[in-house]
């Protein structure tokens, strides 16, 4: 069995964080999706017609996400250098944002009012962190599956299963099997992140936000620029 590459280790850590931060934010901040862009759009639609708690955060999440991505694009151009140094810088920024969000959550606990400015600031800091992670994946992990959403990944797995269970050309069968071996763990890790966040939120409350900055730091440490080979099965198709 082929050993996982450093890129895959980094992707694994970030995928866990993607599920973890989204679930923890949803539980702690009145249903706010911090990483899932589709969820943000749903939040906006609901907030426009339902005057529930956390309305301001849900309206702000999508534009904040977009502004952060645009700002990071300009920052990356200004930093220059190779992609590995840029990715490490962004991962350290993500870790810093996640650490700041953790400090805010603990200092302002219990964040019971989703419309309070402290809850809003904590939520937008988490959104900024997940926007940073998304940019990292687009720059440094382009051959890996997305780490903040698994819809396309699950779709690809379901499309590959019939090819494995029926008579198809050998090349198609080989490619489908290779993709399945790469993508199935991604979904499992994302779900593990979600479940872990839920369990820790129930067990330790807002202290659950202490985990994501550690994972981001480990991701920064594990990342290295590797010679890239063309692997047609590596991308979601």
Coordinates of N, CA and C in Angstrom, one line a residue, residues 10-22 34-35 65 68-69 72 87 90-95 97-98 125-141 145-149 190 212-213 215-217 219:
X10 N -1.6 16.9 5.1 CA -2.1 18.2 5.3 C -3.6 18.3 5.0
X11 N -4.0 17.7 3.8 CA -5.4 17.7 3.5 C -6.2 17.0 4.5
X12 N -5.7 15.9 5.1 CA -6.5 15.2 6.1 C -6.7 16.1 7.3
X13 N -5.7 16.8 7.8 CA -5.8 17.7 8.9 C -6.8 18.8 8.6
X14 N -6.7 19.4 7.4 CA -7.6 20.5 7.1 C -9.1 20.0 6.9
X15 N -9.2 18.8 6.3 CA -10.6 18.2 6.1 C -11.2 18.0 7.5
X16 N -10.5 17.5 8.5 CA -11.0 17.3 9.8 C -11.5 18.7 10.3
X17 N -10.6 19.7 10.2 CA -10.9 21.0 10.6 C -12.2 21.6 9.9
X18 N -12.3 21.3 8.6 CA -13.4 21.8 7.9 C -14.7 21.4 8.5
X19 N -14.8 20.1 8.8 CA -16.1 19.6 9.4 C -16.2 20.0 10.8
X20 N -15.1 20.1 11.5 CA -15.1 20.4 12.9 C -15.6 21.8 13.2
X21 N -15.0 22.8 12.4 CA -15.3 24.2 12.7 C -16.7 24.5 12.2
X22 N -17.2 23.9 11.1 CA -18.5 24.2 10.7 C -19.5 23.7 11.7
X34 N -19.9 28.4 9.2 CA -18.6 29.2 9.1 C -17.8 28.8 7.9
X35 N -17.9 27.6 7.3 CA -17.1 27.2 6.2 C -17.8 26.9 5.0
X65 N -16.8 36.2 3.9 CA -16.0 35.2 3.2 C -15.4 35.7 1.9
X68 N -12.6 38.3 2.4 CA -11.4 37.7 2.8 C -10.7 37.0 1.7
X69 N -11.4 36.2 0.9 CA -10.8 35.5 -0.3 C -10.1 36.5 -1.2
X72 N -7.0 38.0 0.4 CA -5.9 37.0 0.4 C -5.3 36.8 -1.0
X87 N 1.6 29.0 1.1 CA 0.6 28.2 1.8 C 0.9 28.1 3.2
X90 N -0.3 31.2 4.8 CA -1.7 31.2 5.0 C -2.2 30.3 6.1
X91 N -1.6 29.1 6.2 CA -1.9 28.2 7.3 C -1.7 28.8 8.6
X92 N -0.6 29.5 8.8 CA -0.3 30.2 10.0 C -1.3 31.3 10.3
X93 N -1.7 32.0 9.3 CA -2.8 33.0 9.4 C -4.1 32.3 9.9
X94 N -4.4 31.2 9.3 CA -5.6 30.4 9.7 C -5.5 30.0 11.1
X95 N -4.4 29.5 11.5 CA -4.2 29.1 12.9 C -4.4 30.3 13.9
X97 N -6.2 33.0 13.3 CA -7.6 33.4 13.3 C -8.4 32.4 14.2
X98 N -8.1 31.1 14.1 CA -8.8 30.1 14.9 C -8.5 30.3 16.4
X125 N -14.7 35.8 12.6 CA -13.4 35.4 12.7 C -13.2 33.9 12.3
X126 N -14.2 33.1 12.6 CA -14.2 31.7 12.2 C -14.4 31.7 10.7
X127 N -15.3 32.5 10.2 CA -15.6 32.5 8.7 C -14.3 32.9 8.0
X128 N -13.6 33.9 8.5 CA -12.3 34.3 7.9 C -11.3 33.2 7.9
X129 N -11.3 32.4 9.0 CA -10.3 31.3 9.0 C -10.7 30.3 8.0
X130 N -12.0 30.0 7.8 CA -12.3 29.0 6.8 C -12.2 29.5 5.4
X131 N -12.3 30.8 5.2 CA -12.0 31.3 3.9 C -10.5 31.2 3.6
X132 N -9.7 31.4 4.6 CA -8.3 31.2 4.4 C -7.9 29.8 4.1
X133 N -8.6 28.8 4.7 CA -8.4 27.4 4.4 C -8.8 27.1 3.0
X134 N -9.9 27.6 2.6 CA -10.3 27.4 1.2 C -9.3 27.9 0.2
X135 N -8.7 29.1 0.4 CA -7.7 29.6 -0.5 C -6.5 28.7 -0.5
X136 N -6.1 28.2 0.7 CA -5.0 27.3 0.8 C -5.2 26.1 -0.1
X137 N -6.4 25.5 -0.1 CA -6.7 24.3 -0.9 C -6.6 24.6 -2.4
X138 N -7.0 25.8 -2.8 CA -7.0 26.2 -4.2 C -5.6 26.5 -4.7
X139 N -4.7 26.9 -3.8 CA -3.3 27.2 -4.1 C -2.4 26.0 -4.0
X140 N -2.4 25.3 -2.9 CA -1.4 24.3 -2.5 C -1.9 22.9 -2.6
X141 N -3.2 22.6 -2.6 CA -3.7 21.3 -2.6 C -4.7 21.0 -3.7
X145 N -9.0 16.5 -2.7 CA -10.4 16.8 -2.6 C -10.6 18.1 -1.7
X146 N -11.7 18.8 -2.0 CA -12.0 20.0 -1.1 C -12.1 19.6 0.4
X147 N -11.7 20.5 1.2 CA -11.6 20.2 2.7 C -12.7 20.9 3.5
X148 N -13.5 21.8 2.9 CA -14.6 22.5 3.6 C -16.0 22.1 3.2
X149 N -16.1 21.2 2.2 CA -17.4 20.7 1.7 C -17.2 19.4 1.1
X190 N -14.0 14.1 7.3 CA -14.9 15.3 7.5 C -16.0 15.0 8.5
X212 N -9.3 23.4 16.7 CA -8.9 23.8 15.4 C -7.6 24.5 15.2
X213 N -7.2 25.4 16.1 CA -5.9 26.1 15.9 C -4.7 25.1 15.9
X215 N -4.9 21.9 15.0 CA -4.9 21.2 13.7 C -4.3 22.0 12.6
X216 N -4.6 23.3 12.6 CA -4.1 24.2 11.5 C -2.6 24.3 11.6
X217 N -2.0 24.4 12.9 CA -0.6 24.4 13.1 C 0.1 23.2 12.6
X219 N -1.1 21.2 10.3 CA -1.2 21.2 8.8 C -0.1 22.1 8.2

